[in-house]
Coordinates of N, CA and C in Angstrom, one line a residue:
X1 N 0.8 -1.2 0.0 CA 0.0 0.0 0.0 C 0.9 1.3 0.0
X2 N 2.2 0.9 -0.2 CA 2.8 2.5 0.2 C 3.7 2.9 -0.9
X3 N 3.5 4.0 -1.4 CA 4.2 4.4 -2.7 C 5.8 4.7 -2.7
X4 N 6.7 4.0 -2.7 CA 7.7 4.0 -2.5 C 8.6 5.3 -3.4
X5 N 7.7 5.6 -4.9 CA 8.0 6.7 -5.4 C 8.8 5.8 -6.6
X6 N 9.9 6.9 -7.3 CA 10.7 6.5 -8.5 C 12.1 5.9 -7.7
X7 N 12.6 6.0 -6.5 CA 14.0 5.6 -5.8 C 13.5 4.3 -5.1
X8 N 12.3 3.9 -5.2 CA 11.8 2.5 -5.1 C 13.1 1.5 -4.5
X9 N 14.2 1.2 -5.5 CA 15.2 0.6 -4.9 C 16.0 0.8 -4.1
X10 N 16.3 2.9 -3.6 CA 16.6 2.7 -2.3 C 16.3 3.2 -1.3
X11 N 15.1 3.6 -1.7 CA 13.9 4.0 -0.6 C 13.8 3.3 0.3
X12 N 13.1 1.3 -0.1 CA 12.5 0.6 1.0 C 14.2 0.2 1.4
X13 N 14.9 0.6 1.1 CA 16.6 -0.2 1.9 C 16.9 1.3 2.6
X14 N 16.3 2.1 2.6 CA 17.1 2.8 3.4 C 16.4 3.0 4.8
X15 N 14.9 2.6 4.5 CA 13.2 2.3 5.0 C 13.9 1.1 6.4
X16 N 14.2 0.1 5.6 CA 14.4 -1.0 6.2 C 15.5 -0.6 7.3
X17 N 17.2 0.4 6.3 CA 18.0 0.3 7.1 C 17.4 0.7 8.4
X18 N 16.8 2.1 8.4 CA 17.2 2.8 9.5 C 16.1 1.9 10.5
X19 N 14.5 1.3 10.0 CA 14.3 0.6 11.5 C 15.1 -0.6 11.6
X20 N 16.0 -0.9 11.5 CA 16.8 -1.7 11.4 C 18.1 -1.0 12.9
X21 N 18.4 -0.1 12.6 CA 19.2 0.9 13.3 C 18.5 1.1 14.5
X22 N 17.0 1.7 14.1 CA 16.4 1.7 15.6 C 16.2 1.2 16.7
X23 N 16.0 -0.2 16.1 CA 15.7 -1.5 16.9 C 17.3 -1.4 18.4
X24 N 17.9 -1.5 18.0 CA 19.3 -0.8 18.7 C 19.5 0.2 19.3
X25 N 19.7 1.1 18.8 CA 19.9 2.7 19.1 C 18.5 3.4 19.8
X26 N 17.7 3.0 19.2 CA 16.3 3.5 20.3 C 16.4 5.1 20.0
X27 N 16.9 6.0 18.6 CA 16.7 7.0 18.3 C 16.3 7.3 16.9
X28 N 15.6 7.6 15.8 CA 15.4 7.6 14.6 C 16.6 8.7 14.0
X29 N 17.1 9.7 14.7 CA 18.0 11.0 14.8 C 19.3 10.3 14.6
X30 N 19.6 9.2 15.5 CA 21.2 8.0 15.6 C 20.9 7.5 14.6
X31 N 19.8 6.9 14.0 CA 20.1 5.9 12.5 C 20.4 6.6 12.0
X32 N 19.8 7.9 10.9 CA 20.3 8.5 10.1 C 21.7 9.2 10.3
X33 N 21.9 9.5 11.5 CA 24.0 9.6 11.4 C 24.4 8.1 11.0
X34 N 23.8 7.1 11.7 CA 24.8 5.9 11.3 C 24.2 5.6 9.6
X35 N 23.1 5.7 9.3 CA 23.1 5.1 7.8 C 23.8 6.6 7.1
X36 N 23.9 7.8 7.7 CA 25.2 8.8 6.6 C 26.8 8.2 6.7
X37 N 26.9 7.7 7.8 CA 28.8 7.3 7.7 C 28.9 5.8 6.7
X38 N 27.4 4.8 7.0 CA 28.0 4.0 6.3 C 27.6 4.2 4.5
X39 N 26.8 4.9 4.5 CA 26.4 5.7 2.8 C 27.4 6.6 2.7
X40 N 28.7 6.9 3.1 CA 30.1 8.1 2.9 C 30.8 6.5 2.7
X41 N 30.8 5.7 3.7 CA 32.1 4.9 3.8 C 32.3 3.6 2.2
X42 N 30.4 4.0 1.4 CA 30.0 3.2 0.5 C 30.8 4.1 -0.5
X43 N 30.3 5.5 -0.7 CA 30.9 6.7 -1.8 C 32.8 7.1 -1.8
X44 N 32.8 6.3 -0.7 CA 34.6 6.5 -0.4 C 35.5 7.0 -1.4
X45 N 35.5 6.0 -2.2 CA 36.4 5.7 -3.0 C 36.4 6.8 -4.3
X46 N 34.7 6.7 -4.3 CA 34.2 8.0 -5.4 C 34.9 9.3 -4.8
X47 N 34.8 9.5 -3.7 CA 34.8 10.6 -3.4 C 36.3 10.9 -3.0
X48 N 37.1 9.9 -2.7 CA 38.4 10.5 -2.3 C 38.9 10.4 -3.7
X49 N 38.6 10.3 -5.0 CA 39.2 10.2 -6.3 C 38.9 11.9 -6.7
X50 N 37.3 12.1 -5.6 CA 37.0 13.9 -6.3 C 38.0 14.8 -5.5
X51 N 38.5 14.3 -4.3 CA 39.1 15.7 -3.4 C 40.5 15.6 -4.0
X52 N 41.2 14.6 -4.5 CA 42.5 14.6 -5.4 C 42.3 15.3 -6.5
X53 N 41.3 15.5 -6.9 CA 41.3 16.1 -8.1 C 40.7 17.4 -7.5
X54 N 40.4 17.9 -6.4 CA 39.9 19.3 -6.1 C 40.8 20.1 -5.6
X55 N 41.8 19.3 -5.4 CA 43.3 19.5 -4.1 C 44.0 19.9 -5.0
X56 N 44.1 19.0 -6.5 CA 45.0 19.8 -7.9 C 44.6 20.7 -8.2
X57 N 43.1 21.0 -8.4 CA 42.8 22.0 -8.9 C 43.0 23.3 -7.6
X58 N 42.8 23.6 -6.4 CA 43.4 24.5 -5.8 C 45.0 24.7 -5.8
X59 N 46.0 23.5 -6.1 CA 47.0 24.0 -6.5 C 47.2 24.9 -7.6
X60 N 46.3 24.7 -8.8 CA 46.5 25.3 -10.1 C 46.2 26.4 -9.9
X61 N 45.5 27.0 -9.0 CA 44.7 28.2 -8.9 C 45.8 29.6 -9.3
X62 N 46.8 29.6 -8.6 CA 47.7 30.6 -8.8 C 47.8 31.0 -10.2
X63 N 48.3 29.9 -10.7 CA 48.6 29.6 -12.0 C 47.3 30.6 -12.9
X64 N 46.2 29.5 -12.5 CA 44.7 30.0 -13.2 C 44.9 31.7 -13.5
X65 N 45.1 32.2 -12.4 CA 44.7 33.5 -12.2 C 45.5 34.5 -13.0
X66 N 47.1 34.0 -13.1 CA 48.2 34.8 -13.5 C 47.4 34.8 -15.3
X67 N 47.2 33.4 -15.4 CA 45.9 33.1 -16.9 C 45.2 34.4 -17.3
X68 N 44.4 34.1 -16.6 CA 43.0 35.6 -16.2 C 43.4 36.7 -16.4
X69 N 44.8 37.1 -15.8 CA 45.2 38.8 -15.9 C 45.6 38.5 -17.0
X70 N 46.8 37.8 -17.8 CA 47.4 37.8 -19.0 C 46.2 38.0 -20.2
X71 N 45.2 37.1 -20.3 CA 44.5 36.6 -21.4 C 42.9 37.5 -21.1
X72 N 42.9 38.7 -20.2 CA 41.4 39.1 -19.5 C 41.0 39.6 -21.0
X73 N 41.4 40.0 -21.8 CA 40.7 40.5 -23.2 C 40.1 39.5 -24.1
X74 N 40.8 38.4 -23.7 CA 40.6 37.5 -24.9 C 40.1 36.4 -24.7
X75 N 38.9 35.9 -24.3 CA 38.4 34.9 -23.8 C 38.7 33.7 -24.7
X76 N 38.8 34.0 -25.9 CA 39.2 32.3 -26.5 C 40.8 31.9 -26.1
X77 N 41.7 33.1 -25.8 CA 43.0 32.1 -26.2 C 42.8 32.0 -24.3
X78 N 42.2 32.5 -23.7 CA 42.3 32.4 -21.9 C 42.0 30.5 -22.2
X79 N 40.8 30.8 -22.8 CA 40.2 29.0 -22.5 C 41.2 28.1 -23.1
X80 N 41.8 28.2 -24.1 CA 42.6 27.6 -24.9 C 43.8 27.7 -23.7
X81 N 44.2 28.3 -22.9 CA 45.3 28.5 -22.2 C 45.1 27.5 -20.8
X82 N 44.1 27.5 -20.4 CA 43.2 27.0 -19.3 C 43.2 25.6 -19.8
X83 N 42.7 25.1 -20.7 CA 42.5 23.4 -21.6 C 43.7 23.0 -21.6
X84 N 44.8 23.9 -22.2 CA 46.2 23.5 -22.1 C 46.7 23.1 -20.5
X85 N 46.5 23.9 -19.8 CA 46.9 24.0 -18.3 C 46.6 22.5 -17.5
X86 N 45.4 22.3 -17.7 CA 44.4 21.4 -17.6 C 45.5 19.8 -17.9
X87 N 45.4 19.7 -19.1 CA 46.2 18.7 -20.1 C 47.3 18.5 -19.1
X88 N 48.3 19.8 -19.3 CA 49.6 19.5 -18.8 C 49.6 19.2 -17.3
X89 N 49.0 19.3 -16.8 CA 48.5 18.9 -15.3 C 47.8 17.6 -14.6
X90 N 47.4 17.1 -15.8 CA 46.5 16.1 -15.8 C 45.7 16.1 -14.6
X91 N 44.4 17.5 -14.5 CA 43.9 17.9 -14.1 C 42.1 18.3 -14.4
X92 N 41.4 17.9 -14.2 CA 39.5 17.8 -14.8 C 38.9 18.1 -13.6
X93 N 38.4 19.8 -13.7 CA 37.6 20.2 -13.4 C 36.5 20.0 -13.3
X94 N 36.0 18.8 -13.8 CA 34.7 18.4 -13.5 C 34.8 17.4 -12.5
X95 N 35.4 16.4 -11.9 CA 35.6 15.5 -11.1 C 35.5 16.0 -9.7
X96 N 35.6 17.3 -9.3 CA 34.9 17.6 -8.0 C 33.6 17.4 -7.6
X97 N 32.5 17.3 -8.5 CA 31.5 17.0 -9.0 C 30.8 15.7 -8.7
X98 N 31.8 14.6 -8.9 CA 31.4 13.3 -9.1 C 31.1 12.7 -7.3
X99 N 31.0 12.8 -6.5 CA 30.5 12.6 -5.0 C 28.9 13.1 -5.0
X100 N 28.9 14.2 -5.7 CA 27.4 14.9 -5.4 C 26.6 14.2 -6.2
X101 N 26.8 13.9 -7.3 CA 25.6 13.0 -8.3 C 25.0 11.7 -7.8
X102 N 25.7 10.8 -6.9 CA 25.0 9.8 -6.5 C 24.4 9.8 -5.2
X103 N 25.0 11.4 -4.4 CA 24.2 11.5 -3.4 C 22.8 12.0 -3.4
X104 N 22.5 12.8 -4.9 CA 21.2 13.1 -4.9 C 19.8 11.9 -5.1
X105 N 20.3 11.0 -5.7 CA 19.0 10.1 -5.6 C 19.0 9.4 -4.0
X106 N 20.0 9.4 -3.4 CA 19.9 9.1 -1.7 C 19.5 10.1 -0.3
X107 N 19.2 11.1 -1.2 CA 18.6 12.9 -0.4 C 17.1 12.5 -1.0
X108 N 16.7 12.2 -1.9 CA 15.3 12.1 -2.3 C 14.6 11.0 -2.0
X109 N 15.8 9.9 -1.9 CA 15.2 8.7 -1.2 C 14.4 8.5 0.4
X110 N 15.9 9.5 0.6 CA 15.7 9.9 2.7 C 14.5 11.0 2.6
X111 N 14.0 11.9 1.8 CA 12.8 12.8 1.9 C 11.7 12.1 1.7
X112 N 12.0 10.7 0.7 CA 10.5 10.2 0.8 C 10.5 9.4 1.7
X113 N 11.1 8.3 2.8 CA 11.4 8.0 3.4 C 10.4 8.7 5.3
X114 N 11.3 10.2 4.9 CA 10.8 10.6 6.3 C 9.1 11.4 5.7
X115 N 8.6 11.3 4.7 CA 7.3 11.7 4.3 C 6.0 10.6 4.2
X116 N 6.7 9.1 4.3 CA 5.5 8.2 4.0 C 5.7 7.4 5.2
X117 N 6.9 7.0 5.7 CA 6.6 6.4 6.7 C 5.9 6.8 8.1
X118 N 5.3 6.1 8.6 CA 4.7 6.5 10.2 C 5.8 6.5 10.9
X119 N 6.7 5.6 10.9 CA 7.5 5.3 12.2 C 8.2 6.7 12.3
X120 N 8.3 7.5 11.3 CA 8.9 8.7 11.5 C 8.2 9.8 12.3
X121 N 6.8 9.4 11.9 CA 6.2 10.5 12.8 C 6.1 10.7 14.2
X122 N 6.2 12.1 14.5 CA 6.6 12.2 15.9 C 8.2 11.8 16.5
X123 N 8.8 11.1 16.1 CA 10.2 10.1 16.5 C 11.2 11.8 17.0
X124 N 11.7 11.8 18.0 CA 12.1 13.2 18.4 C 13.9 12.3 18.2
X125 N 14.6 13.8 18.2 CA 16.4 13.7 18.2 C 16.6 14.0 19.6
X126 N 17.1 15.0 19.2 CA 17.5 15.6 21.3 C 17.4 17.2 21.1
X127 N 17.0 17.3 22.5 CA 17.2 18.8 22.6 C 15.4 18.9 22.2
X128 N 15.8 20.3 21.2 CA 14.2 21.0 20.9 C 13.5 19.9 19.6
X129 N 14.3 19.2 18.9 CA 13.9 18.6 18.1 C 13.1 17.8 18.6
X130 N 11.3 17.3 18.5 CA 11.2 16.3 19.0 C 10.0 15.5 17.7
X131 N 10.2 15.8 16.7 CA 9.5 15.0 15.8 C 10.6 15.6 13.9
X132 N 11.3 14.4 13.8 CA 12.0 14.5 12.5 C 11.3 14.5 11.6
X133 N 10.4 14.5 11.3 CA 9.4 14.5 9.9 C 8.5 16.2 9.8
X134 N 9.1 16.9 11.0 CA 8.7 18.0 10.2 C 9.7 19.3 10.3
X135 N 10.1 20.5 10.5 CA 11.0 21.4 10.0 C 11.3 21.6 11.6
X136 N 12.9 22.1 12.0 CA 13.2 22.9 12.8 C 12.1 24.1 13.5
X137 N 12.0 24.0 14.6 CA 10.5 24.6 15.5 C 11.6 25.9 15.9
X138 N 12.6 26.3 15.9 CA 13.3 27.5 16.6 C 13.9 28.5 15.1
X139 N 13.7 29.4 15.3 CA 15.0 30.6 14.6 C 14.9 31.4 15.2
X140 N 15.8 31.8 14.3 CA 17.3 32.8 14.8 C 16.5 34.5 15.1
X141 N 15.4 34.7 14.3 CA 14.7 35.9 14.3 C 14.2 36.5 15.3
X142 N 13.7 35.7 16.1 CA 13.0 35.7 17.5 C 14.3 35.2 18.6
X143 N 15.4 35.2 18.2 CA 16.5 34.6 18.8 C 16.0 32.9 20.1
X144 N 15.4 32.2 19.2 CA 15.4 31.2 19.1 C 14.4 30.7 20.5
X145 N 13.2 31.9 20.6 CA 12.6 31.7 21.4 C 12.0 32.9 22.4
X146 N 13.5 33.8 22.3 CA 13.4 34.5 23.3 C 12.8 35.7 23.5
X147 N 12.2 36.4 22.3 CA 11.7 37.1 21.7 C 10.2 36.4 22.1
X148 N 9.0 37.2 22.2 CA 7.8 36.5 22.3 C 7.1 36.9 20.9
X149 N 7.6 36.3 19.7 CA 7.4 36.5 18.3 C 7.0 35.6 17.4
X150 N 6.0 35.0 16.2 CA 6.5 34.1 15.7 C 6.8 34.1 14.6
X151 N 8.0 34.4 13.9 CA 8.3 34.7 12.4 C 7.5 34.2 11.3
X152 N 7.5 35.0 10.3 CA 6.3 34.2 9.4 C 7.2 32.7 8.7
X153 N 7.2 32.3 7.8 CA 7.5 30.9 7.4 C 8.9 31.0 7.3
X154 N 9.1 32.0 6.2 CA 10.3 32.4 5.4 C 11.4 32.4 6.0
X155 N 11.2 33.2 7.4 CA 11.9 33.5 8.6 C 12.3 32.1 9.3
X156 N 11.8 31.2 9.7 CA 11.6 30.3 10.6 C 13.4 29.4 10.2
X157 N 13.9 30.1 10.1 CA 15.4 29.7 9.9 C 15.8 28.8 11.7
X158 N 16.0 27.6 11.6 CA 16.3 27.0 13.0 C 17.7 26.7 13.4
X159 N 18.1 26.2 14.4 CA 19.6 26.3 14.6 C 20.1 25.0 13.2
X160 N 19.4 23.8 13.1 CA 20.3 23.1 12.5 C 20.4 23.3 11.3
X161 N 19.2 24.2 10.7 CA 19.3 24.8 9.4 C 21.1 25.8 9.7
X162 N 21.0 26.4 10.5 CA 22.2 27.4 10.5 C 23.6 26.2 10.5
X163 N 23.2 25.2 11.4 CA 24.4 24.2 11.3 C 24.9 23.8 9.8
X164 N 24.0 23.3 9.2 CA 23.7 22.9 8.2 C 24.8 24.3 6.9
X165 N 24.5 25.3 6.9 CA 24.8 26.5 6.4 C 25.8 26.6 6.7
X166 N 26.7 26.6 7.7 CA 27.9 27.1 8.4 C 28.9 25.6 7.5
X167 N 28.2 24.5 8.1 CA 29.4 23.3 7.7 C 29.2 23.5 6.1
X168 N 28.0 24.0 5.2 CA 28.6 24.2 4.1 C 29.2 24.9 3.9
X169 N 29.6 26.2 4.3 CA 30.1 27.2 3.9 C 31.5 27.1 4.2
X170 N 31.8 26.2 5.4 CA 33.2 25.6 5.9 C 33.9 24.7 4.9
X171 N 33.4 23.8 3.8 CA 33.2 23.0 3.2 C 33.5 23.3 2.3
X172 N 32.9 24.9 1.4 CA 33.2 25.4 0.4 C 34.6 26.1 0.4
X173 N 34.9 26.3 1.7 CA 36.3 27.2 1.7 C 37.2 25.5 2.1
X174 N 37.4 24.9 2.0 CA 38.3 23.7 1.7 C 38.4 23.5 0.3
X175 N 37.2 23.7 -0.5 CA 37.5 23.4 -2.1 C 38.3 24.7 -2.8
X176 N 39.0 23.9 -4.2 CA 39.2 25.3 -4.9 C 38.1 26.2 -5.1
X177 N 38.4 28.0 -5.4 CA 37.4 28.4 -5.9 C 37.3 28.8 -7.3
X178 N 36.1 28.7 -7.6 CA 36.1 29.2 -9.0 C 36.8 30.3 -9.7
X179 N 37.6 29.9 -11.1 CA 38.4 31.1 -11.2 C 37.6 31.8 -11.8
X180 N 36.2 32.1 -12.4 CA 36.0 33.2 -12.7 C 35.1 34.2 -11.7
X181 N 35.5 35.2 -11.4 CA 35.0 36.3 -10.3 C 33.7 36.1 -10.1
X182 N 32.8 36.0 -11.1 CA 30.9 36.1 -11.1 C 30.5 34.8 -10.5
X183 N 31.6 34.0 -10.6 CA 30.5 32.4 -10.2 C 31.1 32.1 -8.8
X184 N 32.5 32.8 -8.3 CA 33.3 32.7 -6.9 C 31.7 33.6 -6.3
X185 N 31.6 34.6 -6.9 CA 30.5 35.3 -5.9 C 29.1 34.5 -6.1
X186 N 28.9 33.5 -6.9 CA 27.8 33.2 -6.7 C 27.8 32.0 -5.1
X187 N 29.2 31.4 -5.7 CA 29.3 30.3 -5.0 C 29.2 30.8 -3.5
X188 N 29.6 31.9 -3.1 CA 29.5 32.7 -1.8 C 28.3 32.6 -1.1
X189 N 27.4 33.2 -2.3 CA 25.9 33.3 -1.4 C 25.3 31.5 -1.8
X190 N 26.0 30.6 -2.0 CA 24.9 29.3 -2.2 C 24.5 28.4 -0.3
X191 N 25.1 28.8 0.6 CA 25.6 28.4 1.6 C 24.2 29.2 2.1
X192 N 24.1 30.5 2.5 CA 22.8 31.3 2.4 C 21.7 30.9 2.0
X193 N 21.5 30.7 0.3 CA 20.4 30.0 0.0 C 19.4 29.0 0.5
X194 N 20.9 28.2 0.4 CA 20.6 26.9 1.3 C 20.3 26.6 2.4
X195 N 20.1 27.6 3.0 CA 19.9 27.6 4.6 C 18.7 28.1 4.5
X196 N 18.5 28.8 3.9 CA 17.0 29.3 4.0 C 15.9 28.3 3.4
X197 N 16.3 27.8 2.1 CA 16.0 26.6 1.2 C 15.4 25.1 2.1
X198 N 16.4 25.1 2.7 CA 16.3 23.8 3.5 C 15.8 23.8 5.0
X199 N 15.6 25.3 5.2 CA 15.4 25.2 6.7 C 13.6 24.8 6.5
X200 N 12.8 25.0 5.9 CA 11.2 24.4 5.8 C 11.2 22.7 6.0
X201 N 12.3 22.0 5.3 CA 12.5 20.7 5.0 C 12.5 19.8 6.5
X202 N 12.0 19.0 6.8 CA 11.4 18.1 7.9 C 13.2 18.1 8.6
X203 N 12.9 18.1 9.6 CA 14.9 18.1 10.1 C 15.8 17.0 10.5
X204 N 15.0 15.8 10.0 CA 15.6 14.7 9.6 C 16.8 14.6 8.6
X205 N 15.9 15.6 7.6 CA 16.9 15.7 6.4 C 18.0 16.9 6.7
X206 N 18.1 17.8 7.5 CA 18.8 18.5 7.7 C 19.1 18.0 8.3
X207 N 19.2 17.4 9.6 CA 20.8 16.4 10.5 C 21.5 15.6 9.1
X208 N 20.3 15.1 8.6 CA 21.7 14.6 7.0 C 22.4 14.8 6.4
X209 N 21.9 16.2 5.8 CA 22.9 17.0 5.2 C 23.8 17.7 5.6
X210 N 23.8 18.6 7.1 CA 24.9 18.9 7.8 C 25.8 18.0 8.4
X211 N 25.0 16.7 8.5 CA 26.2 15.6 9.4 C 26.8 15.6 8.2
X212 N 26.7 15.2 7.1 CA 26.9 14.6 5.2 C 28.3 15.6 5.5
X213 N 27.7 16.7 5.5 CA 28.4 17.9 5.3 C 29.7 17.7 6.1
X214 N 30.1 17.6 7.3 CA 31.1 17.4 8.6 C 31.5 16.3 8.0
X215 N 31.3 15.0 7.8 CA 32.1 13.9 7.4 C 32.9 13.8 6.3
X216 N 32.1 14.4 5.2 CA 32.8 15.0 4.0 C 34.6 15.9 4.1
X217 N 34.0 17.0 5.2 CA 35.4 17.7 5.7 C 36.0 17.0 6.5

């Protein structure tokens, strides 16, 4: 009877994992830290192939830049200079990339996950959290209570949303940054977005993405 959705195959396994975890731990909040370390320790290999290739590419960066001021008029021979760089480096820009692609069908899996099952409902973490299936109950507006206020939706920014925000933004300053100026500043405010973006989202999934987030660094 239960729509498992399009991640069907790792929906009911991740379904299964975590009451599986529960049965043990006696916390819905502890399975999903333990099903994130052992879903990192599964992407390992993927992913320590992307931070060698993100670790070259921050090396190159100097390089990049001296690029950028020599070639700033001429965007074809810059890129042509950049491809070359690339080559001689045996260096691919895209391979930082490759960790995040298979984590997104297992972020949609864990959203459907904490939206159809019962066992999720109500299931509290610690502290103010006490039902993972629906959004952070505190923000920062009303300073987290203290204020006798209730911010309208938009607002309702919670501490693990800010957690969540902070380890990415900590996250982003380990990677190289983009060499061109307009997308370094975009990349600045994506940490922001995302805090605001995700703070609505049930806070199940936010303990996952900021734990995601810390284990990753």
């Amino acid at each position: 009877a239960i729509d498992w959705g399009w991640f069907e195959f790792l929906t009911k396994p991740i379904f299964f994992a975590l009451e599986y975890f529960n049965q043990f731990l006696g916390n819905m909040g502890l399975s999903i830290l333990l099903l994130t370390v052992l879903i990192k320790l599964a992407f390992f290999p993927l992913a320590n192939k992307s931070y060698k290739a993100m670790s070259k590419m921050k090396m190159l960066q100097p390089e990049m830049m001296k690029l950028r001021e020599r070639f700033s008029d001429d965007k074809a021979r810059l890129n042509k200079e950049m491809m070359g760089l690339y080559k001689r480096e045996n260096a691919n820009p895209a391979s930082g990339c490759l960790p995040i692609l298979p984590q997104i069908p297992v972020f949609f899996a864990l959203y459907k996950v904490v939206f159809i099952s019962i066992e999720m409902r109500h299931a509290p973490f610690f502290g103010w959290i006490k039902d993972l299936s629906v959004a952070d109950p505190t923000s920062v507006f009303n300073l987290f209570g203290m204020i006798p206020w209730t911010p309208p939706d938009f607002l309702m920014v919670g501490v693990w949303p800010l957690i969540m925000g902070a380890s990415m933004y900590l996250q982003q300053k380990l990677n190289p940054q983009p060499s061109d100026p307009m997308q370094a500043k975009i990349f600045q405010f994506l940490p922001i977005i995302f805090t605001f973006l995700l703070s609505r989202f049930p806070a199940g999934l936010v303990v996952y993405w900021a734990w995601n987030n810390i284990l990753s660094m």
